[in-house]
Amino acid sequence: MLSNQPTNALIDLLFEQSDDFIGVYDTENERFIRVNQVGVRMLGFLSEKTLLDDPIWSKSLLIAPQTDEQRVNLIHEVKQAGYYEQETERSSQDGTRFWGRLVIMPVKDEHNAYFLVRLTNQRRLHQAEQELIQSVQRYEAVFTHATIGIIVSDQLGRVVSVNKLARKLFDYPDDELLGQPIEVLVPTDVSQYHERLRQSFADNPQVRAMGHNRDLHARRKDGSVFPVEISLSYFRLDNELYAVAYIIDITFKKEAERELLAHRDRIERLNVELEQKVAERTHALMNTLEQLQQSKDELDKALTAERELGELKSRFVSMASHEFRTPLTTILTSATLIEKYADNEQQDKRQKHLQRIRSSVNHLNDILEEFLSVGRLEEGKIEARPVAVDLSKLIQDIMAEMQGMLKPGQIIQPFIDCPDRVWLDPSLLRKVIVNLLSNAIKYSDAGSIVTVRGECTDTLITLTIMDQGIGISPDDQEHLFERFFRAKNAANKPGTGLGLHIVARYIDLMGGTVSLQSELNIGTIVTLTLPYENDPAD
């Protein structure tokens, strides 16, 4: 502390070297008579003279607000006590506020008594204190309201802090866990093993991520055990190690995993059953094809006898007679020729005719499938069964299957911009796309391009099949989706007239719409619009 009789040299030294406000206050005239440059800048003045000339600041003892009476009382108090100190918030001349520590000491020379006034700017200290307080408050808020359980233990394994969710997880009332060994939260059959793990962690502490490929369990206050995932971290305070455990109850996750495994088992069983049904269906279709040859003559006679039933039945008879006769004649002719090619050297010719037989049988199978589909549709036996479908893969698979149908130079170009998996009926959608691509290939020339474009919004899929074929007249377009209808310019091409009718019915079953645009000798665009949902598993 300064002597109450400082030398002028000592005061000059204070004025020059101090980083604080230093001022000499004349108690008799009640005004500052000298202020150092640091103090001038601290209070926002341009010079010592402007400060000393200011009628308010020159009289103030840096404590505001201050009346004359308060100032007189303060001067008296300082003289009596010999020392005055106060933490105060001050404002500079421009209104900037800051915290400071004010110290006033009486001094005198041979003639007069003065106050030596010192004001230390504690803005940074006060700011640091406020930041520390805010940091502690933020930590407490995060710790208290965290959505996972948090437990802090000391180097001896004693619980020193528990957040709200951890108390709820382990069913302990407030503060009951504090001071207890962490092993009270571990299943009894592994508590001793846990003590060794805890000591190992203390010797070599490391951060461990959540899960960490461990099957962990915890124990509640009532002794019940539940599965958990735990992440570990640590910190040091006053040279002592503290472990922090972050805990999540994964009971529901484990139950979901068990349900998922059971669901996979059910799917595998269903796949086996489905394969058996497909085999049975294939066998039934083969039997039907064998009976088809025997039924052809009877079918022709029956259709002829029933012409009076109407134009629809007449068209059916005409179409069926034509479509069945051609492949069956091919089969009969090829079978006759195969009998003649008995030598091994004629194996290539036999294979050629066998392939013609296969192609004709496949054509018959397609015709039969169209008839059966119309019948099932009329009886209401077909309904949409949506499952998760990889749309891009479905279209790629269909394209691969149809490569054999392409004419020389023909190509199919896909442009699909949709999620990997959508929720649709893949069987109905496959039949629709196969039918439309078959038409596009059949009614287009060699070297032409067939485009398949798929675009998805949040709820709709738009599929467009565009060809460069013979096109369809405006008059025929009005009837294209009717049963057995065939466009005038397609009469020389094989077909039942049922394909587009079935397409429209399938799209309707899936809640969608189908539209068509066509121009003769330019091509045709068929647009399918279908509602869909994203795969729920994504």
Coordinates of C-alpha atoms in Angstrom, one line a residue, residues 13-457:
L13 CA 6.1 6.7 -11.8
L14 CA 2.6 5.4 -11.1
F15 CA 1.2 7.8 -13.8
E16 CA 3.7 6.6 -16.4
Q17 CA 3.8 2.9 -15.8
S18 CA 0.4 1.8 -14.5
D19 CA -2.1 0.1 -16.9
D20 CA -4.9 1.4 -14.7
F21 CA -6.7 4.7 -14.3
I22 CA -4.6 6.8 -11.9
G23 CA -5.9 10.1 -10.8
V24 CA -5.2 12.7 -8.1
Y25 CA -8.4 14.1 -6.5
D26 CA -8.3 17.5 -4.7
T27 CA -10.7 16.9 -1.7
E28 CA -10.9 20.6 -0.8
N29 CA -12.0 21.7 -4.3
E30 CA -13.7 18.3 -5.0
R31 CA -12.3 17.7 -8.4
F32 CA -9.6 15.8 -10.2
I33 CA -6.5 17.8 -10.8
R34 CA -4.5 15.2 -12.6
V35 CA -5.3 12.0 -14.6
N36 CA -2.9 9.7 -16.4
Q37 CA -3.2 8.9 -20.1
V38 CA -4.5 5.4 -19.5
G39 CA -7.3 6.8 -17.4
V40 CA -8.1 9.4 -20.1
R41 CA -8.5 6.7 -22.7
M42 CA -10.4 4.4 -20.4
L43 CA -13.1 7.1 -19.8
G44 CA -13.2 7.9 -23.5
F45 CA -11.7 11.4 -23.5
L46 CA -9.3 12.8 -26.1
S47 CA -7.0 14.4 -23.6
E48 CA -6.4 15.0 -19.9
K49 CA -7.5 18.6 -20.3
T50 CA -10.9 17.8 -21.8
L51 CA -11.5 15.4 -18.9
L52 CA -10.4 17.9 -16.2
D53 CA -12.5 20.6 -17.9
D54 CA -15.6 18.4 -17.9
P55 CA -17.9 19.7 -15.1
I56 CA -19.3 16.3 -14.3
W57 CA -16.4 13.9 -14.8
S58 CA -13.8 16.1 -13.1
K59 CA -15.9 16.3 -9.9
S60 CA -16.9 12.6 -9.9
L61 CA -15.1 10.1 -7.8
L62 CA -16.0 7.5 -10.5
I63 CA -19.0 6.3 -8.6
A64 CA -22.3 7.0 -10.3
P65 CA -25.0 8.1 -10.0
Q66 CA -23.7 10.6 -7.4
T67 CA -25.3 13.6 -5.8
D68 CA -23.3 16.4 -4.1
E69 CA -24.3 15.0 -0.7
Q70 CA -23.2 11.5 -1.6
R71 CA -19.9 12.8 -2.9
V72 CA -19.3 14.7 0.3
N73 CA -20.2 11.7 2.4
L74 CA -17.8 9.5 0.4
I75 CA -15.0 12.0 0.9
H76 CA -15.6 12.0 4.6
E77 CA -15.8 8.2 4.7
V78 CA -12.5 7.7 2.8
K79 CA -10.7 10.2 5.1
Q80 CA -12.0 8.4 8.2
A81 CA -11.3 4.9 7.0
G82 CA -8.0 5.7 5.2
Y83 CA -8.9 3.3 2.4
Y84 CA -11.9 2.6 0.1
E85 CA -12.4 -0.3 -2.3
Q86 CA -15.4 -1.3 -4.4
E87 CA -16.3 -3.5 -7.4
T88 CA -18.3 -1.3 -9.7
E89 CA -19.7 -1.2 -13.2
R90 CA -18.8 2.0 -15.0
S91 CA -19.5 3.8 -18.3
S92 CA -17.1 5.6 -20.4
Q93 CA -18.0 9.0 -22.0
D94 CA -19.4 7.2 -25.2
G95 CA -21.6 4.9 -23.1
T96 CA -19.4 1.8 -23.2
R97 CA -19.9 -0.2 -20.0
F98 CA -17.2 -2.1 -18.2
W99 CA -16.5 -3.6 -14.8
G100 CA -13.7 -2.3 -12.6
R101 CA -12.1 -2.3 -9.2
L102 CA -12.0 1.1 -7.6
V103 CA -9.4 1.9 -4.9
I104 CA -9.2 5.3 -3.1
M105 CA -6.5 6.2 -0.7
P106 CA -5.9 9.6 1.1
V107 CA -2.5 11.2 0.4
K108 CA -1.1 14.6 1.2
D109 CA 1.8 16.8 0.6
E110 CA 3.2 19.6 2.7
H111 CA 0.3 21.9 1.8
N112 CA -2.9 19.9 0.9
A113 CA -4.7 16.6 1.3
Y114 CA -5.6 14.5 -1.8
F115 CA -7.1 11.2 -2.8
L116 CA -5.1 8.9 -5.0
V117 CA -7.7 7.2 -7.1
R118 CA -7.1 3.9 -9.0
L119 CA -9.6 2.1 -11.3
T120 CA -8.6 -1.3 -12.7
N121 CA -10.5 -2.4 -15.8
Q122 CA -11.7 -5.9 -15.1
R123 CA -13.7 -6.3 -18.2
R124 CA -11.8 -9.4 -19.4
L125 CA -11.9 -11.0 -15.9
H126 CA -15.7 -10.3 -15.6
Q127 CA -16.3 -11.6 -19.1
A128 CA -14.3 -14.7 -18.4
E129 CA -16.3 -15.3 -15.2
Q130 CA -19.6 -14.9 -17.1
E131 CA -18.4 -17.3 -19.8
L132 CA -17.4 -19.8 -17.1
I133 CA -20.8 -19.5 -15.5
Q134 CA -22.5 -19.9 -18.8
S135 CA -20.3 -22.9 -19.7
V136 CA -21.2 -24.5 -16.4
Q137 CA -24.9 -23.9 -16.9
R138 CA -24.7 -25.3 -20.4
Y139 CA -23.0 -28.4 -19.1
E140 CA -25.5 -28.8 -16.3
A141 CA -28.4 -28.5 -18.8
V142 CA -26.9 -31.0 -21.2
F143 CA -26.1 -33.4 -18.4
T144 CA -29.5 -33.1 -16.8
H145 CA -31.6 -33.2 -19.9
A146 CA -29.5 -35.6 -22.1
T147 CA -31.6 -38.3 -23.9
I148 CA -29.2 -41.0 -22.8
G149 CA -28.1 -42.1 -19.3
I150 CA -24.9 -40.5 -18.0
I151 CA -23.0 -41.7 -14.9
V152 CA -19.6 -40.3 -13.7
S153 CA -17.4 -42.4 -11.4
D154 CA -14.1 -41.6 -9.7
Q155 CA -10.9 -43.7 -9.9
L156 CA -12.1 -46.0 -7.1
G157 CA -15.3 -46.7 -9.0
R158 CA -17.6 -44.7 -6.8
V159 CA -20.5 -42.9 -8.4
V160 CA -20.1 -39.1 -8.2
S161 CA -22.7 -37.9 -10.6
V162 CA -25.9 -39.3 -12.2
N163 CA -28.2 -37.6 -14.7
K164 CA -32.0 -37.8 -14.6
L165 CA -32.4 -40.4 -17.4
A166 CA -29.8 -42.7 -15.8
R167 CA -31.7 -42.6 -12.5
K168 CA -34.8 -43.5 -14.4
L169 CA -33.1 -46.4 -16.3
F170 CA -31.9 -48.0 -13.1
D171 CA -34.9 -47.0 -11.0
Y172 CA -33.0 -45.2 -8.3
P173 CA -34.4 -42.1 -6.5
D174 CA -32.5 -38.8 -6.5
D175 CA -28.9 -39.0 -5.2
E176 CA -29.3 -42.6 -3.8
L177 CA -26.6 -43.8 -6.2
L178 CA -24.0 -41.2 -5.2
G179 CA -21.1 -42.7 -3.4
Q180 CA -22.0 -46.3 -4.2
P181 CA -19.7 -48.6 -6.2
I182 CA -20.5 -48.7 -9.9
E183 CA -20.8 -52.5 -9.6
V184 CA -24.2 -52.1 -8.0
L185 CA -25.4 -51.4 -11.6
V186 CA -23.7 -54.6 -13.0
P187 CA -25.3 -58.1 -13.1
T188 CA -24.1 -60.0 -10.0
D189 CA -22.6 -62.8 -12.0
V190 CA -20.1 -60.5 -13.7
S191 CA -19.5 -57.9 -11.0
Q192 CA -16.1 -59.3 -10.0
Y193 CA -15.0 -59.4 -13.6
H194 CA -16.2 -55.8 -14.0
E195 CA -13.9 -54.7 -11.1
R196 CA -10.9 -56.0 -13.1
L197 CA -12.1 -54.3 -16.2
R198 CA -12.5 -51.0 -14.3
Q199 CA -9.0 -51.3 -12.9
S200 CA -7.7 -52.0 -16.4
F201 CA -9.5 -48.9 -17.7
A202 CA -8.0 -46.8 -14.8
D203 CA -4.5 -48.0 -15.7
N204 CA -4.9 -47.3 -19.4
P205 CA -8.0 -45.1 -20.0
Q206 CA -9.3 -45.0 -23.6
V207 CA -12.5 -43.7 -25.2
R208 CA -14.8 -46.5 -26.3
A209 CA -17.5 -46.0 -28.9
M210 CA -21.1 -47.1 -28.4
G211 CA -21.7 -50.8 -28.9
H212 CA -18.1 -51.8 -29.5
N213 CA -19.2 -55.4 -30.5
R214 CA -20.1 -56.2 -26.9
D215 CA -23.2 -57.9 -25.5
L216 CA -23.7 -55.9 -22.3
H217 CA -26.4 -55.9 -19.6
A218 CA -27.1 -53.7 -16.6
R219 CA -28.9 -54.3 -13.3
R220 CA -31.7 -52.1 -11.9
K221 CA -32.3 -51.5 -8.2
D222 CA -34.8 -54.3 -8.0
G223 CA -32.2 -56.7 -9.5
S224 CA -33.8 -57.1 -12.9
V225 CA -31.4 -57.1 -15.8
F226 CA -31.8 -55.4 -19.2
P227 CA -29.6 -55.1 -22.4
V228 CA -27.6 -51.9 -22.9
E229 CA -25.1 -50.2 -25.1
I230 CA -22.4 -48.2 -23.3
S231 CA -19.9 -45.7 -24.5
L232 CA -17.0 -44.7 -22.2
S233 CA -14.9 -41.6 -22.0
Y234 CA -12.8 -40.0 -19.2
F235 CA -11.4 -36.7 -17.9
R236 CA -8.9 -35.7 -15.2
L237 CA -9.6 -33.2 -12.5
D238 CA -7.0 -32.3 -9.8
N239 CA -4.9 -35.2 -11.0
E240 CA -7.7 -37.7 -10.4
L241 CA -9.2 -39.8 -13.2
Y242 CA -13.0 -39.8 -13.7
A243 CA -14.8 -42.2 -16.0
V244 CA -17.9 -41.2 -17.9
A245 CA -20.4 -43.9 -19.0
Y246 CA -23.1 -43.1 -21.6
I247 CA -25.9 -45.7 -21.4
I248 CA -28.7 -46.6 -23.8
D249 CA -31.4 -49.2 -23.0
I250 CA -31.7 -51.4 -26.1
T251 CA -34.5 -53.7 -25.0
F252 CA -36.7 -52.7 -27.9
K253 CA -33.8 -53.0 -30.3
K254 CA -33.1 -56.6 -29.2
E255 CA -36.8 -57.4 -29.5
A256 CA -36.9 -56.0 -33.0
E257 CA -33.8 -58.0 -34.0
R258 CA -35.5 -61.2 -32.8
E259 CA -38.7 -60.4 -34.7
L260 CA -36.6 -59.7 -37.8
L261 CA -34.9 -63.1 -37.6
A262 CA -38.3 -64.7 -37.2
H263 CA -39.6 -62.8 -40.2
R264 CA -36.7 -64.0 -42.3
D265 CA -37.5 -67.6 -41.4
R266 CA -41.1 -67.1 -42.5
I267 CA -40.0 -65.6 -45.8
E268 CA -37.7 -68.6 -46.5
R269 CA -40.5 -71.0 -45.8
L270 CA -42.8 -69.0 -48.1
N271 CA -40.1 -69.0 -50.9
V272 CA -40.0 -72.8 -50.7
E273 CA -43.8 -73.0 -50.9
L274 CA -43.8 -70.6 -53.8
E275 CA -41.3 -72.7 -55.8
Q276 CA -43.5 -75.7 -55.2
K277 CA -46.6 -73.9 -56.5
V278 CA -44.7 -72.7 -59.6
A279 CA -43.6 -76.2 -60.4
E280 CA -47.2 -77.4 -60.0
R281 CA -48.4 -74.6 -62.2
T282 CA -45.9 -75.4 -64.9
H283 CA -46.9 -79.1 -64.9
A284 CA -50.6 -78.0 -65.2
L285 CA -49.8 -75.8 -68.2
M286 CA -47.9 -78.6 -69.9
N287 CA -51.0 -80.9 -69.5
T288 CA -53.1 -78.1 -70.9
L289 CA -50.9 -77.8 -74.0
E290 CA -51.1 -81.5 -74.6
Q291 CA -54.9 -81.3 -74.5
L292 CA -55.0 -78.2 -76.7
Q293 CA -54.3 -80.2 -80.0
Q294 CA -57.2 -82.5 -79.2
S295 CA -59.5 -79.7 -78.5
K296 CA -58.8 -77.5 -81.6
D297 CA -61.3 -79.1 -84.0
E298 CA -64.0 -79.2 -81.3
L299 CA -63.4 -75.6 -80.5
D300 CA -63.6 -74.5 -84.2
K301 CA -67.0 -76.4 -84.6
A302 CA -68.3 -74.9 -81.3
L303 CA -67.4 -71.4 -82.2
T304 CA -68.9 -71.8 -85.7
A305 CA -72.2 -73.1 -84.2
E306 CA -72.4 -70.2 -81.8
R307 CA -71.9 -67.3 -84.2
E308 CA -75.4 -66.0 -83.4
L309 CA -74.2 -65.2 -79.8
G310 CA -72.9 -62.0 -81.2
E311 CA -70.0 -60.2 -82.8
L312 CA -67.8 -60.5 -79.7
K313 CA -67.9 -64.3 -79.7
S314 CA -67.5 -64.3 -83.5
R315 CA -64.3 -62.3 -83.3
F316 CA -63.1 -64.6 -80.6
V317 CA -63.6 -67.6 -82.7
S318 CA -61.8 -66.0 -85.7
M319 CA -58.9 -64.9 -83.7
A320 CA -58.4 -68.1 -81.7
S321 CA -58.7 -70.3 -84.9
H322 CA -56.0 -68.2 -86.6
E323 CA -53.6 -67.9 -83.7
F324 CA -53.7 -71.5 -82.7
R325 CA -53.5 -73.0 -86.2
T326 CA -50.3 -71.3 -87.3
P327 CA -48.1 -72.5 -84.4
L328 CA -49.7 -76.0 -84.4
T329 CA -49.1 -76.4 -88.1
T330 CA -45.5 -75.3 -87.5
I331 CA -45.2 -77.9 -84.7
L332 CA -46.7 -80.7 -86.9
T333 CA -44.5 -79.8 -89.9
S334 CA -41.4 -79.6 -87.8
A335 CA -42.1 -82.9 -86.0
T336 CA -42.6 -84.6 -89.4
L337 CA -39.3 -83.3 -90.7
I338 CA -37.5 -84.3 -87.5
E339 CA -38.5 -87.9 -88.2
K340 CA -36.8 -87.7 -91.6
Y341 CA -33.5 -86.3 -90.1
A342 CA -32.4 -89.5 -88.4
D343 CA -28.7 -89.3 -89.2
N344 CA -26.3 -87.7 -86.8
E345 CA -25.0 -85.5 -89.7
Q346 CA -28.5 -83.9 -89.7
Q347 CA -28.4 -82.8 -86.0
D348 CA -28.3 -79.1 -87.0
K349 CA -31.5 -79.5 -89.0
R350 CA -33.2 -81.3 -86.1
Q351 CA -32.2 -78.6 -83.7
K352 CA -33.6 -75.9 -86.1
H353 CA -37.0 -77.6 -86.1
L354 CA -36.9 -78.3 -82.4
Q355 CA -36.4 -74.6 -81.9
R356 CA -39.4 -73.8 -84.1
I357 CA -41.5 -76.2 -82.0
R358 CA -40.4 -74.5 -78.8
S359 CA -41.1 -71.1 -80.3
S360 CA -44.6 -72.2 -81.4
V361 CA -45.3 -73.8 -78.0
N362 CA -44.2 -70.6 -76.3
H363 CA -46.5 -68.6 -78.6
L364 CA -49.4 -71.0 -77.7
N365 CA -48.6 -70.6 -74.1
D366 CA -48.7 -66.8 -74.4
I367 CA -52.1 -67.0 -76.1
L368 CA -53.4 -69.3 -73.4
E369 CA -52.2 -67.0 -70.7
E370 CA -54.0 -64.1 -72.2
F371 CA -57.3 -66.1 -72.4
L372 CA -56.8 -67.2 -68.8
S373 CA -56.0 -63.7 -67.6
V374 CA -59.2 -62.3 -69.2
G375 CA -61.2 -65.1 -67.5
R376 CA -59.6 -64.5 -64.1
L377 CA -60.1 -60.7 -64.5
E378 CA -63.8 -61.2 -65.3
E379 CA -64.2 -63.5 -62.2
G380 CA -62.4 -61.0 -59.9
K381 CA -59.7 -63.6 -59.1
I382 CA -56.8 -61.2 -59.7
E383 CA -55.8 -58.5 -57.3
A384 CA -52.7 -56.4 -56.8
R385 CA -50.3 -57.6 -54.2
P386 CA -47.6 -55.0 -53.6
V387 CA -44.2 -55.9 -52.3
A388 CA -40.8 -54.2 -52.3
V389 CA -39.6 -54.0 -56.0
D390 CA -36.3 -52.9 -57.5
L391 CA -37.8 -51.1 -60.5
S392 CA -34.5 -50.7 -62.4
K393 CA -33.6 -54.4 -61.9
L394 CA -37.1 -55.6 -62.9
I395 CA -36.9 -53.7 -66.2
Q396 CA -33.3 -54.9 -66.9
D397 CA -34.4 -58.5 -66.3
I398 CA -37.4 -58.1 -68.7
M399 CA -35.0 -56.5 -71.3
A400 CA -32.7 -59.5 -71.0
E401 CA -35.5 -62.0 -71.5
M402 CA -36.7 -60.2 -74.6
Q403 CA -33.4 -60.0 -76.4
G404 CA -34.3 -63.0 -78.5
M405 CA -37.4 -61.1 -79.9
L406 CA -35.4 -58.1 -81.2
K407 CA -35.0 -57.7 -84.9
P408 CA -31.6 -57.0 -86.4
G409 CA -30.3 -53.7 -85.2
Q410 CA -33.2 -53.1 -82.8
I411 CA -32.3 -51.9 -79.3
I412 CA -34.2 -51.1 -76.1
Q413 CA -32.9 -48.0 -74.2
P414 CA -33.9 -47.7 -70.5
F415 CA -33.9 -44.4 -68.6
I416 CA -35.0 -45.0 -65.0
D417 CA -34.8 -42.3 -62.3
C418 CA -36.6 -43.8 -59.3
P419 CA -35.7 -45.1 -55.8
D420 CA -34.0 -48.5 -55.7
R421 CA -37.0 -50.1 -54.1
V422 CA -40.7 -49.2 -54.4
W423 CA -43.8 -50.8 -53.2
L424 CA -45.7 -52.3 -56.2
D425 CA -47.1 -55.6 -57.5
P426 CA -44.1 -57.0 -59.5
S427 CA -46.1 -59.7 -61.2
L428 CA -48.7 -57.5 -62.7
L429 CA -46.2 -54.8 -63.6
R430 CA -43.9 -57.3 -65.3
K431 CA -46.8 -58.6 -67.5
V432 CA -47.8 -55.0 -68.5
I433 CA -44.2 -54.1 -69.5
V434 CA -43.6 -57.4 -71.4
N435 CA -46.8 -56.8 -73.3
L436 CA -46.0 -53.2 -74.2
L437 CA -42.4 -54.0 -75.2
S438 CA -43.5 -57.0 -77.3
N439 CA -45.9 -54.7 -79.2
A440 CA -43.2 -52.1 -79.6
I441 CA -40.7 -54.6 -81.0
K442 CA -43.3 -56.4 -83.2
Y443 CA -44.7 -53.3 -84.9
S444 CA -41.3 -51.6 -85.4
D445 CA -38.7 -52.2 -88.1
A446 CA -35.2 -53.5 -87.8
G447 CA -32.7 -51.0 -86.6
S448 CA -35.3 -49.0 -84.7
I449 CA -35.1 -47.9 -81.0
V450 CA -37.5 -48.7 -78.3
T451 CA -37.3 -46.3 -75.3
V452 CA -38.3 -47.2 -71.7
R453 CA -38.4 -44.1 -69.4
G454 CA -39.3 -44.2 -65.7
E455 CA -39.7 -41.1 -63.5
C456 CA -40.8 -40.9 -59.9
T457 CA -42.2 -38.1 -57.8

